[in-house]
């Protein structure tokens, strides 16, 4: 009976994978096109309702008017400036909140004493409404950038804390016992066991934290703000400029989708071993 050597088998398998990958690249991304059908249909219905008078422009501007307003704001430099300010606030607040959430989750996940000390206040604080904290933050931090960044950081802390803590708790006890048997130090256990084991859940928490950070920004930019997308929306609200309001909300959503896409890309790279 003829036999095939392992090396030949590996080569054949590699070639098949390469051919499959090329075929996939050649295929039109039909699933991406299908995902755009419903949004485009909704925008078309929106425009039709506005054009026929069913939807009055004082209640909601038409897509054509929104697009024209967005072009004017971009040309004037207003939209770019306000977007950049909001991005800076979210970036700083998220960095602070994510660092705190990760650190607390590691301490609570690796130590029973740490869990008893950290988890109860975290569970209580995460249920506090943002609007209820606005007044306190103004009293504590004034009306500058500090209360805005603090509110965003607070919102970003809890999803990352909860998911990372759940990921650490989900690591099999045998894996931790094996690390102890190999006499790994505490730092080595975190690097080689805890971080890889909790990484899937941590990345989920990262996506949720970014979403909450953008939601927190909307609230934060109502605190005596004179700049940012939230300020632009609030100013437009006073003059019933629904086109400017929709432009601001659209930028919020696009920025949220962009940051989520970045994390999803990192997730695919970091968890390439998963099917």
Tab-separated table of C-alpha atoms in Angstrom:
chain	number	residue	atom	x	y	z
A	1	UNK	CA	0.000	0.000	0.000
A	2	UNK	CA	1.321	3.442	-0.952
A	3	UNK	CA	1.943	5.816	1.897
A	4	UNK	CA	2.272	9.580	2.073
A	5	UNK	CA	5.028	11.000	4.211
A	6	UNK	CA	4.083	13.473	6.938
A	7	UNK	CA	6.037	16.232	5.206
A	8	UNK	CA	4.071	15.760	1.996
A	9	UNK	CA	0.836	15.766	4.007
A	10	UNK	CA	1.788	19.028	5.662
A	11	UNK	CA	2.661	20.586	2.283
A	12	UNK	CA	-0.648	19.497	0.787
A	13	UNK	CA	-2.553	20.870	3.783
A	14	UNK	CA	-0.701	24.177	3.568
A	15	UNK	CA	-1.435	24.464	-0.149
A	16	UNK	CA	-5.112	23.764	0.407
A	17	UNK	CA	-5.276	26.451	3.093
A	18	UNK	CA	-3.573	28.941	0.777
A	19	UNK	CA	-5.997	28.153	-2.064
A	20	UNK	CA	-8.972	28.500	0.296
A	21	UNK	CA	-7.680	31.855	1.541
A	22	UNK	CA	-7.269	33.129	-2.048
A	23	UNK	CA	-10.786	32.035	-2.916
A	24	UNK	CA	-12.177	33.841	0.101
A	25	UNK	CA	-10.377	37.021	-0.902
A	26	UNK	CA	-11.851	36.791	-4.406
A	27	UNK	CA	-15.394	36.351	-3.156
A	28	UNK	CA	-17.428	39.563	-3.048
A	29	UNK	CA	-18.175	40.545	0.545
A	30	UNK	CA	-21.904	39.904	0.164
A	31	UNK	CA	-22.425	39.794	3.912
A	32	UNK	CA	-21.043	43.332	4.160
A	33	UNK	CA	-23.382	44.516	1.440
A	34	UNK	CA	-26.339	42.864	3.161
A	35	UNK	CA	-25.532	44.700	6.392
A	36	UNK	CA	-25.857	48.032	4.576
A	37	UNK	CA	-29.277	47.299	3.073
A	38	UNK	CA	-31.367	48.119	6.150
A	39	UNK	CA	-29.499	51.348	7.108
A	40	UNK	CA	-29.750	52.661	3.547
A	41	UNK	CA	-33.435	51.742	3.436
A	42	UNK	CA	-34.082	53.588	6.710
A	43	UNK	CA	-32.315	56.723	5.440
A	44	UNK	CA	-34.336	56.532	2.196
A	45	UNK	CA	-37.603	56.272	4.147
A	46	UNK	CA	-36.489	59.169	6.337
A	47	UNK	CA	-35.808	61.321	3.268
A	48	UNK	CA	-39.129	60.290	1.711
A	49	UNK	CA	-41.031	61.225	4.877
A	50	UNK	CA	-39.302	64.612	4.959
A	51	UNK	CA	-39.872	65.306	1.257
A	52	UNK	CA	-43.574	64.460	1.418
A	53	UNK	CA	-44.153	66.556	4.538
A	54	UNK	CA	-44.984	63.619	6.782
A	55	UNK	CA	-41.971	64.502	8.931
A	56	UNK	CA	-41.670	68.240	9.528
A	57	UNK	CA	-38.145	69.656	9.443
A	58	UNK	CA	-38.680	71.468	12.765
A	59	UNK	CA	-39.052	68.054	14.397
A	60	UNK	CA	-36.288	66.316	12.476
A	61	UNK	CA	-34.200	67.640	9.597
A	62	UNK	CA	-34.033	65.594	6.419
A	63	UNK	CA	-30.928	63.550	5.548
A	64	UNK	CA	-30.141	65.989	2.744
A	65	UNK	CA	-30.251	68.938	5.158
A	66	UNK	CA	-28.160	67.039	7.701
A	67	UNK	CA	-25.545	66.255	5.042
A	68	UNK	CA	-25.446	69.901	3.926
A	69	UNK	CA	-25.089	71.096	7.529
A	70	UNK	CA	-22.308	68.588	8.156
A	71	UNK	CA	-20.452	69.844	5.079
A	72	UNK	CA	-20.807	73.451	6.276
A	73	UNK	CA	-19.549	72.567	9.770
A	74	UNK	CA	-16.571	70.714	8.316
A	75	UNK	CA	-15.740	73.562	5.967
A	76	UNK	CA	-15.929	76.072	8.806
A	77	UNK	CA	-13.665	73.884	10.960
A	78	UNK	CA	-16.216	73.736	13.764
A	79	UNK	CA	-16.946	70.020	13.553
A	80	UNK	CA	-13.288	69.013	13.444
A	81	UNK	CA	-12.359	71.208	16.408
A	82	UNK	CA	-15.230	70.040	18.610
A	83	UNK	CA	-14.633	66.391	17.672
A	84	UNK	CA	-10.956	66.624	18.566
A	85	UNK	CA	-11.787	68.108	21.981
A	86	UNK	CA	-14.268	65.312	22.704
A	87	UNK	CA	-11.753	62.687	21.566
A	88	UNK	CA	-9.159	64.072	23.963
A	89	UNK	CA	-11.600	63.910	26.869
A	90	UNK	CA	-12.637	60.347	26.078
A	91	UNK	CA	-9.050	59.220	25.562
A	92	UNK	CA	-7.830	60.603	28.868
A	93	UNK	CA	-10.870	59.493	30.858
A	94	UNK	CA	-10.831	56.012	29.356
A	95	UNK	CA	-7.098	55.568	30.008
A	96	UNK	CA	-7.566	56.477	33.675
A	97	UNK	CA	-10.691	54.377	34.140
A	98	UNK	CA	-9.289	51.344	32.324
A	99	UNK	CA	-6.092	51.409	34.388
A	100	UNK	CA	-8.049	51.573	37.646
A	101	UNK	CA	-10.481	48.853	36.566
A	102	UNK	CA	-7.727	46.456	35.499
A	103	UNK	CA	-5.670	46.986	38.641
A	104	UNK	CA	-8.631	46.480	40.976
A	105	UNK	CA	-9.805	43.403	39.066
A	106	UNK	CA	-6.376	41.752	39.328
A	107	UNK	CA	-6.153	42.414	43.069
A	108	UNK	CA	-9.728	41.215	43.697
A	109	UNK	CA	-9.324	38.205	41.426
A	110	UNK	CA	-6.060	36.921	42.900
A	111	UNK	CA	-6.728	37.535	46.581
A	112	UNK	CA	-9.712	36.646	48.730
A	113	UNK	CA	-8.900	39.522	51.073
A	114	UNK	CA	-8.638	41.853	48.085
A	115	UNK	CA	-11.998	40.678	46.774
A	116	UNK	CA	-13.687	41.217	50.148
A	117	UNK	CA	-12.222	44.716	50.365
A	118	UNK	CA	-12.738	45.854	46.761
A	119	UNK	CA	-15.782	44.110	45.313
A	120	UNK	CA	-18.545	45.391	47.686
A	121	UNK	CA	-17.840	49.120	47.151
A	122	UNK	CA	-17.370	48.552	43.413
A	123	UNK	CA	-20.753	46.851	43.170
A	124	UNK	CA	-22.362	49.761	44.992
A	125	UNK	CA	-20.632	52.486	43.010
A	126	UNK	CA	-21.420	50.989	39.602
A	127	UNK	CA	-25.174	51.491	40.159
A	128	UNK	CA	-24.877	55.232	40.785
A	129	UNK	CA	-26.442	57.314	37.981
A	130	UNK	CA	-24.121	59.719	36.193
A	131	UNK	CA	-26.584	62.594	36.377
A	132	UNK	CA	-26.734	62.207	40.147
A	133	UNK	CA	-22.979	62.672	40.387
A	134	UNK	CA	-22.715	65.793	38.223
A	135	UNK	CA	-23.460	68.211	41.072
A	136	UNK	CA	-21.002	66.518	43.439
A	137	UNK	CA	-18.269	66.503	40.803
A	138	UNK	CA	-18.758	70.227	40.197
A	139	UNK	CA	-18.476	70.897	43.958
A	140	UNK	CA	-15.382	68.700	44.265
A	141	UNK	CA	-13.517	69.535	41.054
A	142	UNK	CA	-14.954	72.828	39.822
A	143	UNK	CA	-16.252	73.409	36.291
A	144	UNK	CA	-13.062	72.785	34.302
A	145	UNK	CA	-11.918	69.646	32.526
A	146	UNK	CA	-11.387	67.604	35.709
A	147	UNK	CA	-15.054	66.727	36.430
A	148	UNK	CA	-15.630	65.790	32.784
A	149	UNK	CA	-12.634	63.447	32.667
A	150	UNK	CA	-13.513	62.020	36.096
A	151	UNK	CA	-17.059	61.197	34.979
A	152	UNK	CA	-15.786	59.424	31.851
A	153	UNK	CA	-13.182	57.529	33.880
A	154	UNK	CA	-15.832	56.410	36.353
A	155	UNK	CA	-18.052	55.077	33.590
A	156	UNK	CA	-15.194	53.221	31.892
A	157	UNK	CA	-13.948	51.563	35.088
A	158	UNK	CA	-16.771	49.167	35.912
A	159	UNK	CA	-17.293	47.134	32.690
A	160	UNK	CA	-13.573	46.408	32.473
A	161	UNK	CA	-13.414	45.569	36.176
A	162	UNK	CA	-16.370	43.176	36.064
A	163	UNK	CA	-15.300	41.364	32.897
A	164	UNK	CA	-11.655	41.040	33.912
A	165	UNK	CA	-12.658	39.766	37.348
A	166	UNK	CA	-14.972	37.230	35.699
A	167	UNK	CA	-12.171	36.154	33.367
A	168	UNK	CA	-9.749	35.631	36.258
A	169	UNK	CA	-12.331	33.640	38.203
A	170	UNK	CA	-12.932	31.506	35.111
A	171	UNK	CA	-9.329	30.277	34.982
A	172	UNK	CA	-9.194	26.603	35.884
A	173	UNK	CA	-7.831	25.844	39.322
A	174	UNK	CA	-5.591	23.116	37.857
A	175	UNK	CA	-3.830	25.711	35.740
A	176	UNK	CA	-3.085	27.867	38.778
A	177	UNK	CA	-1.955	24.810	40.752
A	178	UNK	CA	0.364	23.840	37.917
A	179	UNK	CA	1.869	27.333	37.969
A	180	UNK	CA	2.500	26.998	41.700
A	181	UNK	CA	4.010	23.540	41.215
A	182	UNK	CA	6.419	25.034	38.669
A	183	UNK	CA	7.426	27.595	41.333
A	184	UNK	CA	6.447	30.566	39.198
A	185	UNK	CA	6.639	33.882	40.965
A	186	UNK	CA	3.562	36.046	41.459
A	187	UNK	CA	4.564	38.263	38.536
A	188	UNK	CA	5.211	35.244	36.304
A	189	UNK	CA	1.823	33.751	37.172
A	190	UNK	CA	0.126	36.984	36.181
A	191	UNK	CA	2.057	37.194	32.912
A	192	UNK	CA	1.853	33.556	31.796
A	193	UNK	CA	-1.407	32.335	33.375
A	194	UNK	CA	-3.717	35.109	34.534
A	195	UNK	CA	-3.438	37.505	31.581
A	196	UNK	CA	-3.833	34.857	28.833
A	197	UNK	CA	-6.674	33.190	30.727
A	198	UNK	CA	-8.608	36.382	31.365
A	199	UNK	CA	-7.812	38.065	28.026
A	200	UNK	CA	-11.006	37.076	26.155
A	201	UNK	CA	-13.236	38.470	28.897
A	202	UNK	CA	-11.002	41.519	29.319
A	203	UNK	CA	-11.355	42.407	25.638
A	204	UNK	CA	-15.131	42.145	25.936
A	205	UNK	CA	-14.947	44.509	28.898
A	206	UNK	CA	-12.725	46.821	26.881
A	207	UNK	CA	-15.367	47.144	24.184
A	208	UNK	CA	-18.078	47.786	26.763
A	209	UNK	CA	-15.926	50.341	28.575
A	210	UNK	CA	-15.349	52.284	25.375
A	211	UNK	CA	-19.080	52.356	24.719
A	212	UNK	CA	-19.802	53.599	28.250
A	213	UNK	CA	-17.024	56.185	27.882
A	214	UNK	CA	-18.799	57.726	24.887
A	215	UNK	CA	-22.124	57.692	26.733
A	216	UNK	CA	-20.454	59.319	29.737
A	217	UNK	CA	-18.996	61.993	27.480
A	218	UNK	CA	-22.493	63.173	26.528
A	219	UNK	CA	-23.287	63.706	30.206
A	220	UNK	CA	-19.852	65.139	30.982
A	221	UNK	CA	-20.090	67.793	28.295
A	222	UNK	CA	-23.208	69.223	29.930
A	223	UNK	CA	-21.087	70.371	32.894
A	224	UNK	CA	-20.673	74.102	32.123
A	225	UNK	CA	-18.964	73.141	28.877
A	226	UNK	CA	-17.949	75.647	26.225
A	227	UNK	CA	-16.526	73.131	23.752
A	228	UNK	CA	-16.961	69.607	22.475
A	229	UNK	CA	-19.682	67.751	20.595
A	230	UNK	CA	-21.981	67.795	23.615
A	231	UNK	CA	-21.714	71.566	23.828
A	232	UNK	CA	-22.463	71.847	20.103
A	233	UNK	CA	-25.587	69.688	20.531
A	234	UNK	CA	-26.809	71.601	23.597
A	235	UNK	CA	-26.270	74.923	21.855
A	236	UNK	CA	-28.211	73.695	18.819
A	237	UNK	CA	-31.025	72.466	21.097
A	238	UNK	CA	-31.630	76.006	22.364
A	239	UNK	CA	-32.266	77.160	18.779
A	240	UNK	CA	-34.138	74.009	17.638
A	241	UNK	CA	-31.414	73.221	15.080
A	242	UNK	CA	-32.249	69.560	14.605
A	243	UNK	CA	-29.811	69.257	11.701
A	244	UNK	CA	-26.856	70.213	13.935
A	245	UNK	CA	-28.118	67.891	16.669
A	246	UNK	CA	-28.291	64.955	14.260
A	247	UNK	CA	-24.805	65.744	12.928
A	248	UNK	CA	-23.396	65.699	16.469
A	249	UNK	CA	-25.157	62.440	17.321
A	250	UNK	CA	-23.965	60.880	14.059
A	251	UNK	CA	-20.361	61.804	14.867
A	252	UNK	CA	-20.778	60.279	18.337
A	253	UNK	CA	-21.997	57.018	16.827
A	254	UNK	CA	-19.297	56.920	14.153
A	255	UNK	CA	-16.557	57.507	16.714
A	256	UNK	CA	-18.033	54.764	18.893
A	257	UNK	CA	-18.099	52.361	15.951
A	258	UNK	CA	-14.524	53.274	15.015
A	259	UNK	CA	-13.143	52.650	18.501
A	260	UNK	CA	-15.109	49.393	18.728
A	261	UNK	CA	-13.672	48.286	15.388
A	262	UNK	CA	-10.151	48.958	16.661
A	263	UNK	CA	-10.730	46.764	19.714
A	264	UNK	CA	-12.271	44.028	17.550
A	265	UNK	CA	-9.169	44.111	15.359
A	266	UNK	CA	-6.959	43.782	18.429
A	267	UNK	CA	-9.179	40.927	19.611
A	268	UNK	CA	-8.700	39.038	16.334
A	269	UNK	CA	-4.946	39.480	16.573
A	270	UNK	CA	-4.611	38.636	20.261
A	271	UNK	CA	-7.000	35.671	20.107
A	272	UNK	CA	-5.979	34.284	16.734
A	273	UNK	CA	-5.815	30.809	18.288
A	274	UNK	CA	-9.602	30.764	18.704
A	275	UNK	CA	-11.782	29.415	15.923
